[in-house]
Coordinates of C-alpha atoms in Angstrom, one line a residue:
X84 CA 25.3 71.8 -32.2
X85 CA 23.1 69.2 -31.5
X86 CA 23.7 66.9 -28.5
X87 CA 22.4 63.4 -27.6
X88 CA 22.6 60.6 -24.9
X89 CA 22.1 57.5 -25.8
X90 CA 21.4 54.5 -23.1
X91 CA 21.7 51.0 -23.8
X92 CA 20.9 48.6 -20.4
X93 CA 21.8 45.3 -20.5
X94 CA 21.6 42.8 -17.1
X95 CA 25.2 43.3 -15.7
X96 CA 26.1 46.9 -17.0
X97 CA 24.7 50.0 -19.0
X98 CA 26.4 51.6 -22.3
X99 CA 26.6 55.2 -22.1
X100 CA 27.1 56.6 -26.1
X101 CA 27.5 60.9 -25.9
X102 CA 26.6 62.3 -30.2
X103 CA 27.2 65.6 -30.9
X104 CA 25.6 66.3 -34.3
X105 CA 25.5 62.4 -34.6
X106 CA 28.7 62.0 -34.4
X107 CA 29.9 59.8 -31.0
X108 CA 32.2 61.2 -29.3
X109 CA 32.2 60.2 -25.8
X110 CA 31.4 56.3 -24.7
X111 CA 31.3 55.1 -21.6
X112 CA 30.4 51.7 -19.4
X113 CA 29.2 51.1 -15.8
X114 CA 29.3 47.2 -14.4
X115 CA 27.3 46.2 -11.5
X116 CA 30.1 44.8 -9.7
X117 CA 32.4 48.0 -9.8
X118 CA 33.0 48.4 -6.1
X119 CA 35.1 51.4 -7.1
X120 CA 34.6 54.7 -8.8
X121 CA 36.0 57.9 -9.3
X122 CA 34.4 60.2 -6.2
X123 CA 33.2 58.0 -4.0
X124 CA 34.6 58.0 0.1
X125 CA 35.8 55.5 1.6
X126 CA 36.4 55.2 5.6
X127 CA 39.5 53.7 5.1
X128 CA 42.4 51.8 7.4
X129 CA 46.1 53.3 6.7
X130 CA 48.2 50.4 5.9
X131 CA 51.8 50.4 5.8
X132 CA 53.6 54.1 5.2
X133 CA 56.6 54.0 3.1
X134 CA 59.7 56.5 4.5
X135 CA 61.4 56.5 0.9
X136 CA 58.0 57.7 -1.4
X137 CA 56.4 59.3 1.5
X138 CA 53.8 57.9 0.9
X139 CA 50.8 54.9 2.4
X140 CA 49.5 52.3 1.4
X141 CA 45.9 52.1 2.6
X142 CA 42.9 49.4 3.0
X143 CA 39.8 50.4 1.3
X144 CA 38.2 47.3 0.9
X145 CA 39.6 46.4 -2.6
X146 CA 41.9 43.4 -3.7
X147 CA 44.6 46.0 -3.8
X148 CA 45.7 48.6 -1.5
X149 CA 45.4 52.2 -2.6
X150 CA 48.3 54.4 -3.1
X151 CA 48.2 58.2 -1.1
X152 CA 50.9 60.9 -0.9
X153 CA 51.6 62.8 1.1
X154 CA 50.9 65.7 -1.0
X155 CA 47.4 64.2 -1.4
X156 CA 46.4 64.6 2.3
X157 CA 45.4 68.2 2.4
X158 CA 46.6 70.3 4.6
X159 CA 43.8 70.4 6.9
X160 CA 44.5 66.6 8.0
X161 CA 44.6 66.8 11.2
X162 CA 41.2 68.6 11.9
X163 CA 39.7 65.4 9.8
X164 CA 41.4 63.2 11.9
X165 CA 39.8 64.7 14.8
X166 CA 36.8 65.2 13.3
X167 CA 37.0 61.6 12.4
X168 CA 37.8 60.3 15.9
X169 CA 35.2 62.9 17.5
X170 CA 32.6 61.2 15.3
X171 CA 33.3 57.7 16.0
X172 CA 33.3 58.2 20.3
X173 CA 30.0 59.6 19.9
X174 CA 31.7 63.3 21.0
X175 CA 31.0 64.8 17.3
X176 CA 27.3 65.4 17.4
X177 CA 27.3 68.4 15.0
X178 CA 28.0 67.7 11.6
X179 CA 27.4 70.6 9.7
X180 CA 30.6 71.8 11.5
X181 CA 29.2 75.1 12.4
X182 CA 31.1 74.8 15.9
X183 CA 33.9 72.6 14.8
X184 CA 37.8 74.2 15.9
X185 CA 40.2 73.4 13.4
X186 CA 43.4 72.2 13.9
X187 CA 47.1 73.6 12.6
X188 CA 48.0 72.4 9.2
X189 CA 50.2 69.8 8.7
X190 CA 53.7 71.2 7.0
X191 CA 53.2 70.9 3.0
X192 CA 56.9 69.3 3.2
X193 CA 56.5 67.3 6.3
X194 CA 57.0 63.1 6.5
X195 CA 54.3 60.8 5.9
X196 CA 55.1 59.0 9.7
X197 CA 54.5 62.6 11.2
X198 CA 50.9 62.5 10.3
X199 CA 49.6 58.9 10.0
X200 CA 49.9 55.8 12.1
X201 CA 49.4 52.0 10.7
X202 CA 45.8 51.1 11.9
X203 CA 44.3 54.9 11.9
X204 CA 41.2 55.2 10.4
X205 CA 40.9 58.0 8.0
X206 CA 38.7 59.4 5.4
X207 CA 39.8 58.9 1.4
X208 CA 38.4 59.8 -2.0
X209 CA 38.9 57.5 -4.9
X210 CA 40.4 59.9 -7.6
X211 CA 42.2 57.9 -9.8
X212 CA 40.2 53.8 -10.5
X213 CA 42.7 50.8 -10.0
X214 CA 44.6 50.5 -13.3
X215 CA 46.3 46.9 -14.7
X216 CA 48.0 45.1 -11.5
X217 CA 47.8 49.2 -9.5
X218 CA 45.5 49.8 -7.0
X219 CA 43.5 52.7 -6.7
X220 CA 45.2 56.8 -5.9
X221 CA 43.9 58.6 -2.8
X222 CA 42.8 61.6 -1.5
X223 CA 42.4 62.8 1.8
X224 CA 41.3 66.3 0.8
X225 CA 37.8 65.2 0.0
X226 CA 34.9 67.2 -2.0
X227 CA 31.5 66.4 -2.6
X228 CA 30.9 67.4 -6.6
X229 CA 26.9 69.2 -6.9
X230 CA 25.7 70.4 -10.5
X231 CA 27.0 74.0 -9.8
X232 CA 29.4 74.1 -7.4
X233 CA 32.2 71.8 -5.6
X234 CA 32.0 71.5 -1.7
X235 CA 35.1 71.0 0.3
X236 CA 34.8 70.3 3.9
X237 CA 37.7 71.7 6.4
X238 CA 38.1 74.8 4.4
X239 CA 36.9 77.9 3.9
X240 CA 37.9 78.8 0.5
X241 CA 35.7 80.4 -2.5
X242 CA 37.5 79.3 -6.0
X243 CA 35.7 79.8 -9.4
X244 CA 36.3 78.1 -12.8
X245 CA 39.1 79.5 -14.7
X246 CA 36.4 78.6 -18.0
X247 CA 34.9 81.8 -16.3
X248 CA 36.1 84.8 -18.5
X249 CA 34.1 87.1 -17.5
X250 CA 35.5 89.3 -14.2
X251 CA 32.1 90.7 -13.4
X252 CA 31.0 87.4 -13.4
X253 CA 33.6 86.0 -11.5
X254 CA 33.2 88.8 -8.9
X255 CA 29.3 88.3 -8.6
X256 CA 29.7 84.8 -8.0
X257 CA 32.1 84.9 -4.9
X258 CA 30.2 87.3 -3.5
X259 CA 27.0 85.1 -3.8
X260 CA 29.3 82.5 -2.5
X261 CA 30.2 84.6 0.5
X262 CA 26.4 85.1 1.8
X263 CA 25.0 81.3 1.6
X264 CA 28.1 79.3 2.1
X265 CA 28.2 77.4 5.4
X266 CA 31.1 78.2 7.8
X267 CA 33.6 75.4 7.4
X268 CA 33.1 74.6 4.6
X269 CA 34.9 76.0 1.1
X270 CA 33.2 75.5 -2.0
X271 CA 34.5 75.7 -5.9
X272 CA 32.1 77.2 -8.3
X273 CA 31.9 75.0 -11.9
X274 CA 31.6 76.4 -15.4
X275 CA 28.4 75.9 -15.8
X276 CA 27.3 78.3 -12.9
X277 CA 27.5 81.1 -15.1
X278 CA 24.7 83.3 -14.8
X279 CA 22.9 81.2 -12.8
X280 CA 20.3 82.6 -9.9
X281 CA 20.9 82.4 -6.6
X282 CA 18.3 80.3 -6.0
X283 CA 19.8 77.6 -8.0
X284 CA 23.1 77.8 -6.6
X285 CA 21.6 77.9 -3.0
X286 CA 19.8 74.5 -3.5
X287 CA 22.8 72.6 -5.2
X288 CA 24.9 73.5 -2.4
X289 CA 22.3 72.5 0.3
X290 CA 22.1 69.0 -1.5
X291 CA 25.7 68.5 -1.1
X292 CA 25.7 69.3 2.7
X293 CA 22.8 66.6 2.9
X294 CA 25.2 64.1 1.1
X295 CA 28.1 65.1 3.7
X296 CA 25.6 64.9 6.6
X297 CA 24.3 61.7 5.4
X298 CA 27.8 60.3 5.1
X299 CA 28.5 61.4 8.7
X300 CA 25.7 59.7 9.9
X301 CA 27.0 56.3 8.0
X302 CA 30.5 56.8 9.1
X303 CA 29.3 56.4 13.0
X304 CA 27.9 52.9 12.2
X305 CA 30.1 51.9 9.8
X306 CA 33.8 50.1 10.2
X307 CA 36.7 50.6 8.5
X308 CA 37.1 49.5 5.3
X309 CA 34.0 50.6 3.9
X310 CA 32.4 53.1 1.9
X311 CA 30.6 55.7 3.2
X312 CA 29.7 58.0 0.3
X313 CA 28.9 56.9 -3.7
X314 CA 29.4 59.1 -6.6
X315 CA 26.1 59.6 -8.3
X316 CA 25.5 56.5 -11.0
X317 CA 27.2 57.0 -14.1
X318 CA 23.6 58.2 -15.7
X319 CA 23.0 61.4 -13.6
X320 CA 27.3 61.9 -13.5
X321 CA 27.5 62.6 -17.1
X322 CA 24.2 64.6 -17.1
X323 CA 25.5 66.7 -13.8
X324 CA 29.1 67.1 -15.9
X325 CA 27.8 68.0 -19.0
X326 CA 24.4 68.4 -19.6
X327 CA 23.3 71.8 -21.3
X328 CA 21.1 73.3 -23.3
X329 CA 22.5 71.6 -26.4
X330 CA 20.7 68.8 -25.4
X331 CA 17.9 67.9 -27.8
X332 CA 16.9 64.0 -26.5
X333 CA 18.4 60.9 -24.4
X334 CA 16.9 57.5 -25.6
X335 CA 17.2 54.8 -23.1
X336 CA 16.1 51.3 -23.3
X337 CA 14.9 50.4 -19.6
X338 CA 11.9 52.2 -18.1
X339 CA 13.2 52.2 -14.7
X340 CA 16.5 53.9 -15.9
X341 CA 14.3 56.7 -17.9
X342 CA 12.4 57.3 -14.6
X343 CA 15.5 57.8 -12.9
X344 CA 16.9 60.0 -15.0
X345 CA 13.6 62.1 -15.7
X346 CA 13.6 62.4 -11.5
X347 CA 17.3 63.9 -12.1
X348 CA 16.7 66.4 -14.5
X349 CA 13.5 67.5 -12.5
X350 CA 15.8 68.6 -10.2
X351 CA 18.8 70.6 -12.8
X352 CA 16.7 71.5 -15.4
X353 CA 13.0 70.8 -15.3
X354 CA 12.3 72.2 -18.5
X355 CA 14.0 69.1 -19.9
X356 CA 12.3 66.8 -18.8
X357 CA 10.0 66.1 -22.0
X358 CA 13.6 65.0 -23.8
X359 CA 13.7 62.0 -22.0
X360 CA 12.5 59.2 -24.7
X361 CA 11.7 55.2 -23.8
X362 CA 13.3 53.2 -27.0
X363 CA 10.3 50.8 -27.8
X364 CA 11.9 49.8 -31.3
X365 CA 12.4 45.8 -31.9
X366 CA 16.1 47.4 -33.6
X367 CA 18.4 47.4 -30.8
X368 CA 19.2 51.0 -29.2
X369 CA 22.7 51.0 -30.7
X370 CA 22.0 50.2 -33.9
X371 CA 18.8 52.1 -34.4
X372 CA 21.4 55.4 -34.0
X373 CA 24.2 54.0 -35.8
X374 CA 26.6 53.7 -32.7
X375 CA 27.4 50.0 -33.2
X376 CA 28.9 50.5 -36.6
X377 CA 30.5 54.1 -35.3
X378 CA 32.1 52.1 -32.6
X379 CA 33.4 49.4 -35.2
X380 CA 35.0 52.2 -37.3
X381 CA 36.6 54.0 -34.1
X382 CA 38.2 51.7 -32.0
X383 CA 40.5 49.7 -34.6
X384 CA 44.1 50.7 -34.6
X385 CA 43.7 52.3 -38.1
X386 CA 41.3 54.9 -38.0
X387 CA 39.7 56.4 -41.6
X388 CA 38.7 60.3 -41.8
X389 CA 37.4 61.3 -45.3
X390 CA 39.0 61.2 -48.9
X391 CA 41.6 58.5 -47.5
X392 CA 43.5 60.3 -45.1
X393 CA 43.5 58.2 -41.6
X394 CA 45.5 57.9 -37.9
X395 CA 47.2 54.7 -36.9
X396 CA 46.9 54.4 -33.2
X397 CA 49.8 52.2 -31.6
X398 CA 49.6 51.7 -27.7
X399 CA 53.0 51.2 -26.0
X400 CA 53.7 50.4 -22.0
X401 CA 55.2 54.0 -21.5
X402 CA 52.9 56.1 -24.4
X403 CA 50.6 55.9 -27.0
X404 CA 51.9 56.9 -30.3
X405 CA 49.2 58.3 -33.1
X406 CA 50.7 58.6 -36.8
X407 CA 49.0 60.8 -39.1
X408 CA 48.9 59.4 -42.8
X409 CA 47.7 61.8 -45.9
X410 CA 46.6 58.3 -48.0
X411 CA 47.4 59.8 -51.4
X412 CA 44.7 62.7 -50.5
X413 CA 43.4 64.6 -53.1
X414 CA 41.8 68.0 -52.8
X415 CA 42.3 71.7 -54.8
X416 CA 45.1 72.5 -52.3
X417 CA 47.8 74.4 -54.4
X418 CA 50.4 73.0 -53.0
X419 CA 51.9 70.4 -50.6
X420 CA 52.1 72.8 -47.7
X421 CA 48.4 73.5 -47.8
X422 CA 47.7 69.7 -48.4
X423 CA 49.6 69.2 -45.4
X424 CA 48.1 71.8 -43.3
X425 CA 44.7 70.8 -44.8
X426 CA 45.5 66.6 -43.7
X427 CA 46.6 68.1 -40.1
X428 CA 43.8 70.5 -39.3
X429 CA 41.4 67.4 -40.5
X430 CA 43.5 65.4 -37.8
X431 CA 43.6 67.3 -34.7
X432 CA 39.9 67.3 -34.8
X433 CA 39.7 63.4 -35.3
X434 CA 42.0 63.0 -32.5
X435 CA 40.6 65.4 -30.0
X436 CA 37.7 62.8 -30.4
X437 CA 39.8 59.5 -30.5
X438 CA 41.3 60.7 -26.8
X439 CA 37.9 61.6 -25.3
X440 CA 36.0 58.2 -27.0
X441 CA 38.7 55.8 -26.1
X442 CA 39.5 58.0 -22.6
X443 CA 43.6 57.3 -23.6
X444 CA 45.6 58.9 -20.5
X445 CA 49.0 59.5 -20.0
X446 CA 51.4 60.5 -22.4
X447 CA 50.8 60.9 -26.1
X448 CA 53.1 61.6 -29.0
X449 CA 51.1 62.7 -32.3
X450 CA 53.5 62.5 -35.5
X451 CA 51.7 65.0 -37.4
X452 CA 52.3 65.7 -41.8
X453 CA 55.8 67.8 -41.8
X454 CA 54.8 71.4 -42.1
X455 CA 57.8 74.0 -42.7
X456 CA 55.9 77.0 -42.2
X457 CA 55.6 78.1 -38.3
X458 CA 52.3 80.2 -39.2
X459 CA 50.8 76.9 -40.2
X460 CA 52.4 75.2 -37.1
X461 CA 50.9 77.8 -34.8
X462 CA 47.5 77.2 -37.0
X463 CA 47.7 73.9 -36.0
X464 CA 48.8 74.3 -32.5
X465 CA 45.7 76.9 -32.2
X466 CA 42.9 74.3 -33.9
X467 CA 44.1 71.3 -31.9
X468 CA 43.5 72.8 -28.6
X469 CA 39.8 74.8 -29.5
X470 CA 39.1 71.2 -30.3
X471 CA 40.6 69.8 -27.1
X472 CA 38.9 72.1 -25.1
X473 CA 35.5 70.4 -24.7
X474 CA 37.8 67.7 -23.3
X475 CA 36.7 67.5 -19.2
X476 CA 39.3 65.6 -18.2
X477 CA 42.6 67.6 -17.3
X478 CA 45.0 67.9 -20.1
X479 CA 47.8 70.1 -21.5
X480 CA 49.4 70.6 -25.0
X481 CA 52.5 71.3 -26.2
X482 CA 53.2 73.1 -29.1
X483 CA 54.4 71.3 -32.4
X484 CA 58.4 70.9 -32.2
X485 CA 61.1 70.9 -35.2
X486 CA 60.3 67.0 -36.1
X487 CA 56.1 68.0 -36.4
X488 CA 55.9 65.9 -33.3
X489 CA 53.0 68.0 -30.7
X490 CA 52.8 66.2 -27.1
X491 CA 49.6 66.0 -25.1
X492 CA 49.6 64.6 -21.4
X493 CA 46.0 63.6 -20.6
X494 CA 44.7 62.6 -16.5
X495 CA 44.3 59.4 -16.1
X496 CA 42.1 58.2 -14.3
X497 CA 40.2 54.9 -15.2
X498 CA 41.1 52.2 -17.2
X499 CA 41.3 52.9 -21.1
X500 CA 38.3 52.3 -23.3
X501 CA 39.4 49.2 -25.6
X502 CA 36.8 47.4 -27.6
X503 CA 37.6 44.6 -30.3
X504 CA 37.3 45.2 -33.9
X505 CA 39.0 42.3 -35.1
X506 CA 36.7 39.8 -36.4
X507 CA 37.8 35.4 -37.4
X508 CA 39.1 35.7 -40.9
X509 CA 36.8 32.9 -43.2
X510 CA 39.3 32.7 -45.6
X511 CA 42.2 31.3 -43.2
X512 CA 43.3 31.1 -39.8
X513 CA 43.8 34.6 -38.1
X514 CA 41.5 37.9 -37.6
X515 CA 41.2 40.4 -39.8
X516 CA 38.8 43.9 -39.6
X517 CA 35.3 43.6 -39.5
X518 CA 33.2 44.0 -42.5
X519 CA 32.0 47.5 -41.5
X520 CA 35.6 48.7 -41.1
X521 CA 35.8 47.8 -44.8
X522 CA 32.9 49.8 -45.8
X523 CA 34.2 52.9 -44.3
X524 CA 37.5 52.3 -46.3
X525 CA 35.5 52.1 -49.4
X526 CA 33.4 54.9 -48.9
X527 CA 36.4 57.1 -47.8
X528 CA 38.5 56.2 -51.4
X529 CA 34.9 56.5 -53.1
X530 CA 34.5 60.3 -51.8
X531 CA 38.4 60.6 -53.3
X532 CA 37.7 59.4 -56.4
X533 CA 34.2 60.9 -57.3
X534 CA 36.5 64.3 -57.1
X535 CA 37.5 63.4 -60.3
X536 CA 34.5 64.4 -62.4
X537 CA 36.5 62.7 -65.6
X538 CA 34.7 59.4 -63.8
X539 CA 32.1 58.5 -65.8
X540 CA 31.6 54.4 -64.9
X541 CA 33.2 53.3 -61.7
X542 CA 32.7 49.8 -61.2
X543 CA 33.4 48.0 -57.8
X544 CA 35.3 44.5 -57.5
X545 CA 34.8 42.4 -54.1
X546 CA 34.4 39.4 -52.7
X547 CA 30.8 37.6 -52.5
X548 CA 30.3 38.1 -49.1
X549 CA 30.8 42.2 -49.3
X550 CA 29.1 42.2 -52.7
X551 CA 25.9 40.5 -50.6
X552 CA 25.9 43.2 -47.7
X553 CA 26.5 46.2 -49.9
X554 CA 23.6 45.4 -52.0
X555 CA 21.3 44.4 -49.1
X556 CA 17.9 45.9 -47.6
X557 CA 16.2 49.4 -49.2
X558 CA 18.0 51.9 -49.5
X559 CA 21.2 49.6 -49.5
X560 CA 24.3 51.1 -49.8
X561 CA 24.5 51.0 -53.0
X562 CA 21.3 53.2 -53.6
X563 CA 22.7 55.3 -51.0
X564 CA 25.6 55.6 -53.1
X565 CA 23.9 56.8 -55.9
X566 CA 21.8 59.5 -54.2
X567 CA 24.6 60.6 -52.8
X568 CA 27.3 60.9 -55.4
X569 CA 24.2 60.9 -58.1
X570 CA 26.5 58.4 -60.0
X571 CA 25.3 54.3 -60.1
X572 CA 28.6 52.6 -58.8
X573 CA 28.5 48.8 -60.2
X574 CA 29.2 46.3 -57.6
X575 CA 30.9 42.9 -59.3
X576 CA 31.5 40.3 -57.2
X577 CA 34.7 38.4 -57.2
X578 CA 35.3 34.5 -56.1
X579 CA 38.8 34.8 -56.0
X580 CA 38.9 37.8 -54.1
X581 CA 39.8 38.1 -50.3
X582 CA 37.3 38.5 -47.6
X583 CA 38.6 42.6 -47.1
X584 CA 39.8 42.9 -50.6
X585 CA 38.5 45.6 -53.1
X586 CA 39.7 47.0 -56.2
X587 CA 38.1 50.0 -57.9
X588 CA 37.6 49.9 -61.6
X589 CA 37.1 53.0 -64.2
X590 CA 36.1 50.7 -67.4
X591 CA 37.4 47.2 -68.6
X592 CA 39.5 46.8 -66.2
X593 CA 41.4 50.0 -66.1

């Protein structure tokens, strides 16, 4: 498997496009002017505490309050309130908390008016971005997220991945933890520590006690609301989350930005380095790699998988709903069970993409083929979540019930992904799908029919404007057609046509 990052920079955001084997799966945006991400610390003021949800609003700077439970404190709170306090009088001096005497922990079922006061200052992570007309969900149990490993101040537990299968590894890896972790201080131990030196996992941990130390040191001049500590920019985030040796290049189209992220990988993985690529083209980034039309063909509500099977996508306020459709599919199957099972499999693996490109959260209901068989049902069960389990973001499947119905909750944690397909309709008022949505369409009831060998002349009706595009530039689709299928597909433009209609055509009209 072949992974790329591609990097588009534009003046008031950069485009983050993740291919594996061309093939985008993962897409993601960061704007100048977001003031709040996922990880980053705020020195916070606690608002106003609410008896009935146990819960607090709290002032972080933002037009809205955030929103923290009292389950989301921690149970260590009262050490970082003191720690906090001890900090700001000038009396907490040592902030590598080698000395530092924790406090009793709060009661895991205790009242939110126990613990905080309206007007306390307090510590908070950002762990879930302000959402529609919501404000941002808190933390008070913070960590400080390195390449390898996780550290959690006020604690002194070692945790390691559950992704971790191996026991002997598991085993070597606490007790590696155990001789360089500082006192105070608990630390989780990422997937992608395995079999790593302890070297390596000595110098990501000492990079996040810098970051805590440095934070300390801002939190003494600093007054509440602010923020104290930033997540890492959304460049070296995705490289620190998922970077691995599957990585063959990242293309980016700003010379600062590729010096910046050559500097990162210096520091995970300096062997690396050299796949780091300045895009120098006069084609722009995303449509030199294809992304632009990818992200055209992904994003609509009706999205095409090959031979004519495709998802619709509906978005409700309480769910999103995905329907799968077989679109007259034809294949060798023997029979409609194996079609079925065939369409489905084909499915899971097109959604387990749709929910990481688009980043849907929440609840979602997938109305899968009808498949009366329970070996197939498992089959299915099995295939959706291998596919789902590249998925970093916490999820959890359930298996397919009686109606072929399989629900998925997925974290939420920033707003969705939506981009606009829809393009001014030139033959009447309205929008209709863009062009390139069209094409895919085509090309997906081109694959079914060229199954049929009994095919000899297949001749294509559509309007001009289609006609124009298809036959455009060298190799145009049409040519590509041909080398591909090894079969000249006439293109016959029609003025009475539709902008998005087509019709295929064996001979004369049949």
């Amino acid at each position: 498997m072949k992974t790329e990052l591609i990097i588009r920079s534009g003046s008031s955001d950069i485009d983050f496009a993740l291919l594996k084997d061309g093939k985008l799966i993962e897409l993601n945006k960061e704007t100048n002017d977001n003031k709040i991400s996922v990880g980053d610390i705020f020195l916070s003021k606690i608002g106003k505490t609410l008896t009935g949800l146990n819960a607090a609003f709290v002032n972080v700077g933002y037009q809205k309050d955030g929103f923290l439970h009292y389950h989301d404190l921690g149970a260590q709170l009262s050490s970082l309130s003191k720690f906090i306090k001890g900090v700001n009088t000038g009396k907490q001096k040592d902030f590598t908390l080698k000395n530092f005497h924790f406090e009793k922990d709060i009661d895991k079922n205790g009242n939110i008016n126990d613990v905080l006061k309206t007007g306390q200052d307090l510590l908070v992570q950002i762990v879930k971005e302000p959402i529609s007309t919501k404000g941002p969900r808190l933390n008070a149990e913070l960590s400080i997220a390195g390449r390898y490993l996780v550290l959690v101040p006020f604690s002194n537990r070692i945790s390691v991945s559950q992704k971790i299968a191996d026991n002997k590894e598991k085993d070597r890896l606490k007790r590696l933890m155990k001789s360089i972790k500082p006192k105070n201080f608990g630390v989780i131990v990422r997937t992608v520590a395995q079999n790593k030196k302890v070297a390596d996992l000595d110098k990501d941990l000492q990079n996040s006690l810098e970051r805590w130390v440095a934070m300390c040191k801002q939190i003494k001049r600093s007054k509440a609301p602010t923020k104290v500590l930033s997540e890492l920019n959304r460049a070296s985030s995705i490289l620190r989350d998922v970077f691995n040796d599957s990585f063959s290049k990242i293309v980016v189209d700003d010379e600062s930005l590729a010096t910046e992220i050559k500097d990162y990988l210096q520091e995970i993985a300096p062997e690396k380095e050299s796949i780091v690529k300045l895009h120098k083209s006069s084609i722009p980034i995303f449509e030199k790699y294809g992304i632009e039309r990818q992200i055209k063909t992904s994003f609509g509500k009706t999205v095409s998988m090959s031979k004519g099977a495709y998802l619709v996508i509906e978005h409700t306020e309480a769910l999103h709903v995905i329907d799968v459709n077989s679109g007259n599919r034809s294949n060798k199957a023997k029979s409609q069970s194996d079609t079925a099972l065939e369409v489905n499999l084909l499915s899971a693996t097109e959604i387990a993409r749709q929910l990481q490109l688009r980043d849907m959260g929440g609840i979602i209901v997938v109305d899968f083929i009808d498949m009366h068989k329970s070996e197939d049902r498992q089959k299915l069960y099995d295939h959706l979540r291998k596919e789902m389990a590249f998925d970093r973001t916490k999820h959890k499947i359930l298996p397919p019930s009686k109606f072929g119905l399989v629900q998925i909750t997925r974290q939420r944690v920033r707003p969705e992904m939506v981009i606009k397909t829809r393009e001014p309709n030139p033959n009447q008022n309205g929008e209709v799908e863009a062009p390139i949505v069209l094409i895919e369409k085509i090309e997906n009831e081109l694959d079914k029919l060229m199954s049929f060998k009994k095919y000899k002349k297949i001749v294509l009706n559509v309007h001009p404007f289609i006609a124009s595009y298809l036959k455009q530039g060298y190799p145009s689709i049409q040519v590509r057609w041909f080398l591909k299928y090894k079969k000249w597909i006439k293109i016959l433009p029609r003025d009475a046509y539709q902008y998005l209609q087509y019709r295929f055509d064996r001979q004369k009209d049949k």
